[in-house]
mmCIF file of C-alpha atoms and ligand atoms in Angstrom:
data_model
loop_
_atom_site.group_PDB
_atom_site.id
_atom_site.type_symbol
_atom_site.label_atom_id
_atom_site.label_comp_id
_atom_site.label_asym_id
_atom_site.label_seq_id
_atom_site.Cartn_x
_atom_site.Cartn_y
_atom_site.Cartn_z
ATOM 1 C CA UNK A 1 106.647 112.712 84.852
ATOM 2 C CA UNK A 2 104.971 115.860 86.859
ATOM 3 C CA UNK A 3 104.360 115.748 90.209
ATOM 4 C CA UNK A 4 101.853 117.306 92.185
ATOM 5 C CA UNK A 5 101.431 115.063 95.359
ATOM 6 C CA UNK A 6 102.154 115.542 98.849
ATOM 7 C CA UNK A 7 105.323 113.439 99.567
ATOM 8 C CA UNK A 8 107.143 112.785 97.928
ATOM 9 C CA UNK A 9 107.530 115.777 95.753
ATOM 10 C CA UNK A 10 110.104 116.548 93.126
ATOM 11 C CA UNK A 11 113.067 117.376 93.777
ATOM 12 C CA UNK A 12 115.705 119.830 92.295
ATOM 13 C CA UNK A 13 118.075 118.858 89.984
ATOM 14 C CA UNK A 14 121.300 119.762 92.325
ATOM 15 C CA UNK A 15 119.167 117.358 95.347
ATOM 16 C CA UNK A 16 119.270 114.581 92.929
ATOM 17 C CA UNK A 17 122.662 114.963 91.801
ATOM 18 C CA UNK A 18 123.258 114.506 95.354
ATOM 19 C CA UNK A 19 121.687 111.815 95.075
ATOM 20 C CA UNK A 20 123.557 110.136 92.684
ATOM 21 C CA UNK A 21 127.153 110.216 94.353
ATOM 22 C CA UNK A 22 128.642 107.437 96.460
ATOM 23 C CA UNK A 23 127.612 107.548 100.120
ATOM 24 C CA UNK A 24 130.727 107.803 102.483
ATOM 25 C CA UNK A 25 131.331 107.060 105.743
ATOM 26 C CA UNK A 26 129.670 109.389 108.152
ATOM 27 C CA UNK A 27 132.161 109.245 111.708
ATOM 28 C CA UNK A 28 133.902 111.634 110.443
ATOM 29 C CA UNK A 29 134.379 115.830 110.757
ATOM 30 C CA UNK A 30 133.142 116.464 107.742
ATOM 31 C CA UNK A 31 130.161 114.458 108.681
ATOM 32 C CA UNK A 32 129.592 116.086 111.807
ATOM 33 C CA UNK A 33 130.445 119.789 110.496
ATOM 34 C CA UNK A 34 127.230 119.248 107.226
ATOM 35 C CA UNK A 35 124.815 118.166 110.290
ATOM 36 C CA UNK A 36 125.570 120.692 112.619
ATOM 37 C CA UNK A 37 125.067 123.152 109.904
ATOM 38 C CA UNK A 38 121.411 121.521 108.867
ATOM 39 C CA UNK A 39 120.668 121.623 112.550
ATOM 40 C CA UNK A 40 121.747 125.121 112.565
ATOM 41 C CA UNK A 41 119.443 126.143 109.448
ATOM 42 C CA UNK A 42 116.292 124.172 110.481
ATOM 43 C CA UNK A 43 116.586 126.132 113.468
ATOM 44 C CA UNK A 44 116.744 129.067 111.773
ATOM 45 C CA UNK A 45 113.845 128.276 109.141
ATOM 46 C CA UNK A 46 111.530 127.110 112.728
ATOM 47 C CA UNK A 47 112.527 130.134 114.147
ATOM 48 C CA UNK A 48 113.098 128.005 117.125
ATOM 49 C CA UNK A 49 114.983 129.304 120.833
ATOM 50 C CA UNK A 50 119.058 129.420 120.661
ATOM 51 C CA UNK A 51 118.312 126.521 123.167
ATOM 52 C CA UNK A 52 116.699 124.413 121.030
ATOM 53 C CA UNK A 53 117.835 121.101 119.384
ATOM 54 C CA UNK A 54 117.402 118.819 116.467
ATOM 55 C CA UNK A 55 117.326 115.454 116.226
ATOM 56 C CA UNK A 56 117.430 113.582 113.023
ATOM 57 C CA UNK A 57 115.668 110.695 112.521
ATOM 58 C CA UNK A 58 115.764 107.804 110.444
ATOM 59 C CA UNK A 59 112.254 106.754 109.462
ATOM 60 C CA UNK A 60 109.477 108.719 107.653
ATOM 61 C CA UNK A 61 107.623 111.399 109.690
ATOM 62 C CA UNK A 62 105.921 108.742 111.764
ATOM 63 C CA UNK A 63 109.152 107.454 113.492
ATOM 64 C CA UNK A 64 109.127 111.564 115.030
ATOM 65 C CA UNK A 65 105.920 111.332 115.634
ATOM 66 C CA UNK A 66 105.857 108.591 117.763
ATOM 67 C CA UNK A 67 109.849 109.654 119.333
ATOM 68 C CA UNK A 68 107.832 112.502 120.293
ATOM 69 C CA UNK A 69 104.948 110.328 121.983
ATOM 70 C CA UNK A 70 107.633 107.962 124.090
ATOM 71 C CA UNK A 71 109.994 110.786 125.247
ATOM 72 C CA UNK A 72 107.923 113.589 125.700
ATOM 73 C CA UNK A 73 104.737 112.313 127.320
ATOM 74 C CA UNK A 74 104.228 110.220 130.134
ATOM 75 C CA UNK A 75 100.898 108.821 131.990
ATOM 76 C CA UNK A 76 101.136 111.290 134.011
ATOM 77 C CA UNK A 77 100.125 114.326 131.292
ATOM 78 C CA UNK A 78 96.665 115.168 129.916
ATOM 79 C CA UNK A 79 96.807 115.313 126.829
ATOM 80 C CA UNK A 80 94.521 117.125 124.680
ATOM 81 C CA UNK A 81 94.977 116.357 120.682
ATOM 82 C CA UNK A 82 92.948 117.302 117.516
ATOM 83 C CA UNK A 83 91.359 114.286 115.082
ATOM 84 C CA UNK A 84 90.182 116.339 111.808
ATOM 85 C CA UNK A 85 91.959 113.550 109.558
ATOM 86 C CA UNK A 86 94.072 110.777 109.297
ATOM 87 C CA UNK A 87 97.407 112.094 110.079
ATOM 88 C CA UNK A 88 95.346 113.410 113.500
ATOM 89 C CA UNK A 89 94.021 110.066 114.280
ATOM 90 C CA UNK A 90 97.110 108.602 114.050
ATOM 91 C CA UNK A 91 98.013 111.029 116.674
ATOM 92 C CA UNK A 92 95.159 109.330 118.708
ATOM 93 C CA UNK A 93 96.299 105.956 118.068
ATOM 94 C CA UNK A 94 100.234 107.016 119.066
ATOM 95 C CA UNK A 95 98.768 107.848 122.505
ATOM 96 C CA UNK A 96 96.434 105.195 122.342
ATOM 97 C CA UNK A 97 99.573 102.449 122.154
ATOM 98 C CA UNK A 98 101.997 104.553 124.785
ATOM 99 C CA UNK A 99 99.100 104.478 127.152
ATOM 100 C CA UNK A 100 99.031 108.470 127.944
ATOM 101 C CA UNK A 101 95.506 110.023 128.783
ATOM 102 C CA UNK A 102 94.260 111.983 126.263
ATOM 103 C CA UNK A 103 91.053 113.464 125.384
ATOM 104 C CA UNK A 104 90.117 113.784 121.432
ATOM 105 C CA UNK A 105 89.080 117.002 119.682
ATOM 106 C CA UNK A 106 87.405 115.467 116.836
ATOM 107 C CA UNK A 107 86.489 117.718 113.672
ATOM 108 C CA UNK A 108 84.603 116.994 110.566
ATOM 109 C CA UNK A 109 86.488 116.394 107.634
ATOM 110 C CA UNK A 110 87.778 119.617 106.203
ATOM 111 C CA UNK A 111 86.773 121.732 109.131
ATOM 112 C CA UNK A 112 88.770 124.177 111.274
ATOM 113 C CA UNK A 113 89.470 124.423 115.200
ATOM 114 C CA UNK A 114 86.914 126.989 116.746
ATOM 115 C CA UNK A 115 87.913 128.978 119.532
ATOM 116 C CA UNK A 116 84.494 128.214 120.992
ATOM 117 C CA UNK A 117 85.625 124.121 120.685
ATOM 118 C CA UNK A 118 88.373 125.078 122.951
ATOM 119 C CA UNK A 119 86.209 127.124 125.572
ATOM 120 C CA UNK A 120 85.493 123.114 127.058
ATOM 121 C CA UNK A 121 88.770 122.581 127.753
ATOM 122 C CA UNK A 122 89.878 126.022 129.597
ATOM 123 C CA UNK A 123 90.816 125.359 132.762
ATOM 124 C CA UNK A 124 90.689 121.469 132.878
ATOM 125 C CA UNK A 125 94.023 120.608 133.905
ATOM 126 C CA UNK A 126 95.782 119.547 130.473
ATOM 127 C CA UNK A 127 99.504 118.990 130.727
ATOM 128 C CA UNK A 128 99.938 119.125 126.633
ATOM 129 C CA UNK A 129 98.607 119.587 123.454
ATOM 130 C CA UNK A 130 99.373 117.702 120.177
ATOM 131 C CA UNK A 131 98.253 119.095 116.653
ATOM 132 C CA UNK A 132 98.987 118.358 113.136
ATOM 133 C CA UNK A 133 99.821 122.146 112.195
ATOM 134 C CA UNK A 134 98.570 121.304 108.876
ATOM 135 C CA UNK A 135 95.911 118.468 108.647
ATOM 136 C CA UNK A 136 97.527 117.280 105.033
ATOM 137 C CA UNK A 137 94.631 114.411 104.382
ATOM 138 C CA UNK A 138 91.647 116.980 104.393
ATOM 139 C CA UNK A 139 93.891 120.266 103.630
ATOM 140 C CA UNK A 140 93.147 122.100 106.501
ATOM 141 C CA UNK A 141 95.568 124.135 108.352
ATOM 142 C CA UNK A 142 94.907 124.995 112.095
ATOM 143 C CA UNK A 143 94.499 128.188 113.758
ATOM 144 C CA UNK A 144 98.447 128.387 115.295
ATOM 145 C CA UNK A 145 97.969 131.470 117.189
ATOM 146 C CA UNK A 146 94.758 130.216 118.643
ATOM 147 C CA UNK A 147 95.952 127.234 120.162
ATOM 148 C CA UNK A 148 99.236 129.054 121.630
ATOM 149 C CA UNK A 149 97.063 131.314 123.424
ATOM 150 C CA UNK A 150 95.044 128.279 124.595
ATOM 151 C CA UNK A 151 98.876 126.710 125.410
ATOM 152 C CA UNK A 152 100.014 129.728 127.119
ATOM 153 C CA UNK A 153 96.507 130.324 129.366
ATOM 154 C CA UNK A 154 96.516 126.564 130.301
ATOM 155 C CA UNK A 155 100.324 125.971 131.164
ATOM 156 C CA UNK A 156 100.307 123.122 128.172
ATOM 157 C CA UNK A 157 103.086 121.489 126.249
ATOM 158 C CA UNK A 158 102.787 122.477 122.753
ATOM 159 C CA UNK A 159 103.425 119.528 120.076
ATOM 160 C CA UNK A 160 103.077 120.755 116.458
ATOM 161 C CA UNK A 161 103.335 117.817 113.706
ATOM 162 C CA UNK A 162 104.014 120.578 110.922
ATOM 163 C CA UNK A 163 105.260 118.077 108.296
ATOM 164 C CA UNK A 164 103.601 118.921 105.863
ATOM 165 C CA UNK A 165 103.763 123.027 106.883
ATOM 166 C CA UNK A 166 107.211 123.308 107.340
ATOM 167 C CA UNK A 167 108.510 126.104 104.867
ATOM 168 C CA UNK A 168 104.929 125.584 102.804
ATOM 169 C CA UNK A 169 103.312 128.142 106.048
ATOM 170 C CA UNK A 170 103.904 130.972 108.121
ATOM 171 C CA UNK A 171 105.379 129.554 111.398
ATOM 172 C CA UNK A 172 107.588 130.476 114.170
ATOM 173 C CA UNK A 173 108.706 128.271 116.999
ATOM 174 C CA UNK A 174 109.627 131.129 119.471
ATOM 175 C CA UNK A 175 106.444 133.568 119.232
ATOM 176 C CA UNK A 176 103.947 130.443 118.888
ATOM 177 C CA UNK A 177 105.626 129.260 122.323
ATOM 178 C CA UNK A 178 105.723 125.737 120.097
ATOM 179 C CA UNK A 179 107.922 123.312 122.291
ATOM 180 C CA UNK A 180 108.120 120.483 119.778
ATOM 181 C CA UNK A 181 108.255 120.823 116.048
ATOM 182 C CA UNK A 182 108.461 117.712 113.935
ATOM 183 C CA UNK A 183 108.917 117.940 110.076
ATOM 184 C CA UNK A 184 109.943 114.845 107.152
ATOM 185 C CA UNK A 185 112.290 114.767 104.306
ATOM 186 C CA UNK A 186 109.979 114.211 101.651
ATOM 187 C CA UNK A 187 107.437 116.769 102.200
ATOM 188 C CA UNK A 188 108.357 120.950 101.491
ATOM 189 C CA UNK A 189 112.343 120.254 102.268
ATOM 190 C CA UNK A 190 111.993 118.229 98.980
ATOM 191 C CA UNK A 191 114.168 115.408 99.290
ATOM 192 C CA UNK A 192 113.290 111.640 99.065
ATOM 193 C CA UNK A 193 111.733 109.900 102.040
ATOM 194 C CA UNK A 194 113.358 108.344 105.057
ATOM 195 C CA UNK A 195 114.499 111.218 107.071
ATOM 196 C CA UNK A 196 112.214 112.717 110.128
ATOM 197 C CA UNK A 197 113.381 115.835 112.701
ATOM 198 C CA UNK A 198 112.446 117.120 115.402
ATOM 199 C CA UNK A 199 112.968 120.633 116.724
ATOM 200 C CA UNK A 200 112.792 120.571 120.608
ATOM 201 C CA UNK A 201 112.760 124.044 123.051
ATOM 202 C CA UNK A 202 114.457 123.981 126.172
ATOM 203 C CA UNK A 203 111.511 122.954 128.051
ATOM 204 C CA UNK A 204 110.841 120.045 126.267
ATOM 205 C CA UNK A 205 114.872 118.620 125.891
ATOM 206 C CA UNK A 206 114.601 118.696 129.646
ATOM 207 C CA UNK A 207 111.529 116.663 129.711
ATOM 208 C CA UNK A 208 113.391 113.838 127.909
ATOM 209 C CA UNK A 209 116.208 113.933 129.941
ATOM 210 C CA UNK A 210 113.771 113.188 132.634
ATOM 211 C CA UNK A 211 112.042 110.190 131.220
ATOM 212 C CA UNK A 212 112.872 107.121 130.719
ATOM 213 C CA UNK A 213 112.324 106.252 126.965
ATOM 214 C CA UNK A 214 111.462 102.144 126.721
ATOM 215 C CA UNK A 215 113.064 101.605 122.820
ATOM 216 C CA UNK A 216 116.386 101.892 122.508
ATOM 217 C CA UNK A 217 115.755 103.108 118.001
ATOM 218 C CA UNK A 218 114.055 106.030 119.071
ATOM 219 C CA UNK A 219 115.164 107.341 122.125
ATOM 220 C CA UNK A 220 115.532 111.119 121.949
ATOM 221 C CA UNK A 221 118.612 111.185 124.679
ATOM 222 C CA UNK A 222 120.470 109.192 122.463
ATOM 223 C CA UNK A 223 119.779 110.967 119.379
ATOM 224 C CA UNK A 224 120.671 114.631 121.361
ATOM 225 C CA UNK A 225 123.776 113.296 123.177
ATOM 226 C CA UNK A 226 125.266 112.068 119.581
ATOM 227 C CA UNK A 227 123.803 115.552 118.276
ATOM 228 C CA UNK A 228 126.314 117.630 120.653
ATOM 229 C CA UNK A 229 129.037 116.570 118.144
ATOM 230 C CA UNK A 230 127.227 116.401 115.202
ATOM 231 C CA UNK A 231 126.348 112.574 114.734
ATOM 232 C CA UNK A 232 123.702 109.838 114.980
ATOM 233 C CA UNK A 233 123.320 106.481 117.875
ATOM 234 C CA UNK A 234 123.165 104.736 114.758
ATOM 235 C CA UNK A 235 123.751 104.735 110.738
ATOM 236 C CA UNK A 236 121.652 107.361 109.413
ATOM 237 C CA UNK A 237 120.579 107.304 106.206
ATOM 238 C CA UNK A 238 123.286 109.669 105.106
ATOM 239 C CA UNK A 239 122.646 109.812 101.312
ATOM 240 C CA UNK A 240 119.488 112.052 102.452
ATOM 241 C CA UNK A 241 121.110 113.734 105.562
ATOM 242 C CA UNK A 242 123.589 115.186 102.522
ATOM 243 C CA UNK A 243 120.825 115.770 100.144
ATOM 244 C CA UNK A 244 118.464 118.190 103.004
ATOM 245 C CA UNK A 245 122.113 119.958 103.463
ATOM 246 C CA UNK A 246 122.304 121.071 99.812
ATOM 247 C CA UNK A 247 118.500 121.386 100.090
ATOM 248 C CA UNK A 248 118.672 124.087 103.033
ATOM 249 C CA UNK A 249 121.602 125.714 101.551
ATOM 250 C CA UNK A 250 119.331 126.471 98.814
ATOM 251 C CA UNK A 251 116.784 127.617 100.244
ATOM 252 C CA UNK A 252 119.066 130.138 102.709
ATOM 253 C CA UNK A 253 120.343 131.127 99.067
ATOM 254 C CA UNK A 254 117.214 132.525 97.422
ATOM 255 C CA UNK A 255 116.064 134.050 100.600
ATOM 256 C CA UNK A 256 115.455 131.608 103.668
ATOM 257 C CA UNK A 257 112.288 130.531 104.972
ATOM 258 C CA UNK A 258 110.255 133.453 104.359
ATOM 259 C CA UNK A 259 110.648 133.098 100.530
ATOM 260 C CA UNK A 260 110.071 129.815 100.171
ATOM 261 C CA UNK A 261 106.833 130.280 101.879
ATOM 262 C CA UNK A 262 106.190 133.232 99.581
ATOM 263 C CA UNK A 263 106.877 131.674 96.627
ATOM 264 C CA UNK A 264 104.988 128.157 97.643
ATOM 265 C CA UNK A 265 101.896 130.932 98.413
ATOM 266 C CA UNK A 266 102.055 132.172 94.994
ATOM 267 C CA UNK A 267 101.929 128.691 93.005
ATOM 268 C CA UNK A 268 99.239 127.425 95.206
ATOM 269 C CA UNK A 269 96.949 131.137 94.322
ATOM 270 C CA UNK A 270 98.445 130.635 90.195
ATOM 271 C CA UNK A 271 96.286 127.047 90.462
ATOM 272 C CA UNK A 272 93.638 128.483 92.579
ATOM 273 C CA UNK A 273 92.728 131.342 90.227
ATOM 274 C CA UNK A 274 93.365 129.251 86.739
ATOM 275 C CA UNK A 275 90.994 126.338 87.926
ATOM 276 C CA UNK A 276 88.600 129.676 89.158
ATOM 277 C CA UNK A 277 89.186 131.377 85.817
ATOM 278 C CA UNK A 278 88.574 127.540 83.464
ATOM 279 C CA UNK A 279 85.459 126.818 85.722
ATOM 280 C CA UNK A 280 86.291 123.400 85.924
ATOM 281 C CA UNK A 281 83.690 120.951 88.151
ATOM 282 C CA UNK A 282 85.614 120.841 91.440
ATOM 283 C CA UNK A 283 85.237 122.813 94.547
ATOM 284 C CA UNK A 284 87.506 123.095 97.364
ATOM 285 C CA UNK A 285 86.485 121.409 100.304
ATOM 286 C CA UNK A 286 88.728 122.980 103.285
ATOM 287 C CA UNK A 287 87.443 125.876 105.643
ATOM 288 C CA UNK A 288 90.856 127.188 105.529
ATOM 289 C CA UNK A 289 93.617 126.209 103.637
ATOM 290 C CA UNK A 290 97.431 125.972 103.818
ATOM 291 C CA UNK A 291 100.092 126.817 100.840
ATOM 292 C CA UNK A 292 100.786 123.163 100.274
ATOM 293 C CA UNK A 293 97.954 121.566 98.696
ATOM 294 C CA UNK A 294 94.572 122.418 97.116
ATOM 295 C CA UNK A 295 92.161 119.484 98.451
ATOM 296 C CA UNK A 296 89.677 119.518 95.660
ATOM 297 C CA UNK A 297 85.639 117.041 96.073
ATOM 298 C CA UNK A 298 84.955 116.824 91.731
ATOM 299 C CA UNK A 299 81.365 117.320 90.806
ATOM 300 C CA UNK A 300 81.193 114.953 88.018
ATOM 301 C CA UNK A 301 83.279 111.903 88.288
ATOM 302 C CA UNK A 302 85.760 109.649 91.017
ATOM 303 C CA UNK A 303 88.235 111.769 92.614
ATOM 304 C CA UNK A 304 90.244 108.357 92.376
ATOM 305 C CA UNK A 305 88.979 107.556 88.670
ATOM 306 C CA UNK A 306 90.503 111.399 87.960
ATOM 307 C CA UNK A 307 93.979 110.500 89.533
ATOM 308 C CA UNK A 308 94.318 106.699 87.994
ATOM 309 C CA UNK A 309 93.640 108.657 84.340
ATOM 310 C CA UNK A 310 96.169 111.583 85.052
ATOM 311 C CA UNK A 311 98.981 109.145 86.013
ATOM 312 C CA UNK A 312 98.371 106.102 83.517
ATOM 313 C CA UNK A 313 97.100 108.634 80.728
ATOM 314 C CA UNK A 314 99.073 112.149 80.897
ATOM 315 C CA UNK A 315 101.911 110.570 83.013
ATOM 316 C CA UNK A 316 100.973 113.564 85.769
ATOM 317 C CA UNK A 317 100.702 112.386 89.451
ATOM 318 C CA UNK A 318 97.821 114.121 91.636
ATOM 319 C CA UNK A 319 97.151 113.422 95.172
ATOM 320 C CA UNK A 320 94.639 110.442 96.268
ATOM 321 C CA UNK A 321 93.038 110.058 99.023
ATOM 322 C CA UNK A 322 92.156 106.718 101.020
ATOM 323 C CA UNK A 323 89.621 105.438 103.133
ATOM 324 C CA UNK A 324 86.278 107.750 102.969
ATOM 325 C CA UNK A 325 87.721 110.318 100.820
ATOM 326 C CA UNK A 326 88.539 107.792 98.260
ATOM 327 C CA UNK A 327 85.898 108.329 95.973
ATOM 328 C CA UNK A 328 85.203 112.499 97.207
ATOM 329 C CA UNK A 329 88.099 114.480 97.706
ATOM 330 C CA UNK A 330 91.705 114.710 96.215
ATOM 331 C CA UNK A 331 94.400 117.125 96.260
ATOM 332 C CA UNK A 332 96.664 118.820 94.477
ATOM 333 C CA UNK A 333 100.135 119.360 96.115
ATOM 334 C CA UNK A 334 102.130 123.021 95.877
ATOM 335 C CA UNK A 335 105.440 121.565 97.844
ATOM 336 C CA UNK A 336 108.538 120.578 96.005
ATOM 337 C CA UNK A 337 110.307 122.075 92.496
ATOM 338 C CA UNK A 338 107.499 122.907 91.324
ATOM 339 C CA UNK A 339 107.028 125.987 88.812
ATOM 340 C CA UNK A 340 103.293 128.378 86.938
ATOM 341 C CA UNK A 341 104.158 126.222 83.542
ATOM 342 C CA UNK A 342 103.306 122.881 85.386
ATOM 343 C CA UNK A 343 100.073 123.730 86.569
ATOM 344 C CA UNK A 344 99.790 124.989 83.096
ATOM 345 C CA UNK A 345 100.105 121.428 82.187
ATOM 346 C CA UNK A 346 98.320 120.141 85.024
ATOM 347 C CA UNK A 347 95.257 122.261 83.563
ATOM 348 C CA UNK A 348 95.597 121.602 80.597
ATOM 349 C CA UNK A 349 94.928 118.084 81.208
ATOM 350 C CA UNK A 350 92.103 118.201 83.451
ATOM 351 C CA UNK A 351 90.575 120.762 80.053
ATOM 352 C CA UNK A 352 91.428 117.516 77.908
ATOM 353 C CA UNK A 353 89.694 115.353 80.416
ATOM 354 C CA UNK A 354 86.621 117.139 79.978
ATOM 355 C CA UNK A 355 86.446 116.955 76.328
ATOM 356 C CA UNK A 356 86.506 114.040 77.071
ATOM 357 C CA UNK A 357 83.491 113.448 78.773
ATOM 358 C CA UNK A 358 85.498 112.018 81.682
ATOM 359 C CA UNK A 359 84.776 115.714 84.073
HETATM 360 C C1 PLP B 1 103.371 113.442 105.343
HETATM 361 C C2 PLP B 1 102.276 113.328 106.676
HETATM 362 C C3 PLP B 1 103.182 113.213 108.183
HETATM 363 C C4 PLP B 1 104.092 111.296 107.708
HETATM 364 O O1 PLP B 1 103.637 110.609 107.229
HETATM 365 P P1 PLP B 1 104.954 109.331 106.735
HETATM 366 O O2 PLP B 1 104.249 108.349 105.889
HETATM 367 O O3 PLP B 1 105.040 108.668 107.898
HETATM 368 O O4 PLP B 1 105.855 110.422 106.738
HETATM 369 C C5 PLP B 1 102.566 113.446 109.179
HETATM 370 N N1 PLP B 1 101.668 114.137 109.724
HETATM 371 C C6 PLP B 1 101.253 114.649 108.488
HETATM 372 C C7 PLP B 1 100.630 115.998 108.525
HETATM 373 C C8 PLP B 1 101.696 114.798 107.500
HETATM 374 O O5 PLP B 1 101.512 115.291 106.118
#
């Protein structure tokens, strides 16, 4: 199997080996120590401030998105939310569901958020800014330093869903003044799905403490309290947390977040260069790309048909899109345990499809 989707992605051999082990009982000093190490490494890789904390949630990324909306924001807030694709739209739905007053900044698919667009929201009393660092569905990486400056000028709490950007694109919580960063186990962490995590600044921890969350399972106060001793309130996905630990140590050993981001960026560049060299009939559709993924519009065939042929006839997974973009856009991911040679295999498959008249 060769998997270029954006999650679940390919895991390294060492991470898979941990997945094959028996899952241990977890109310132990050993597991607590492992969790404290997980927290320290995530904070280091996210560029979090010293007093930041990490909550490990059993549930996919959306569980952490919902937990953040429920624990950090209240009906007294006024949030600005960027909706440039399906993940931005998910935040809009969560804000609606939890009755948080908000204004939507809707962007056509594939377009960047620009300074001019933000102007009309200056000095309007917004209290929070909610954005996906990288809108994975369309492959648009937002200008985080620009949003950071807006948040600082306007005193907004800065909530960044970096689920697909963490470890793929440069990101420093302290430098950007990000209060909440969310990520998940199945993206660049390259582990199985099932765990998502939330890094909270001191300022956002205070908010969590002041608010009362009307959900037991996603209550961040409980998560943070238990986390002080390296534990979780309920039985977590123990096996995945052990795999995350192995993966974090692996990244640390190979030079940390910076090296991992560089590696991912090089892979993305390699693939994009080869696409251009071979003159494949695809067009890049994003105005501002992340290292995590290349979003492509095929000019001669349906995106979904290409996905199916690749999967069924070549054993290669590229990432299809849902909804309106089903037939127009597919994506090629660069996160996970991939090498340049893997992209050669993918390019060869595209060339073969072209020879067969399928492209
Ligand atoms: C993958 C992803 C999510 C989370 O989706 P889940 O399926 O719940 O893990 C959220 N936001 C972004 C930007 C993502 O890439």
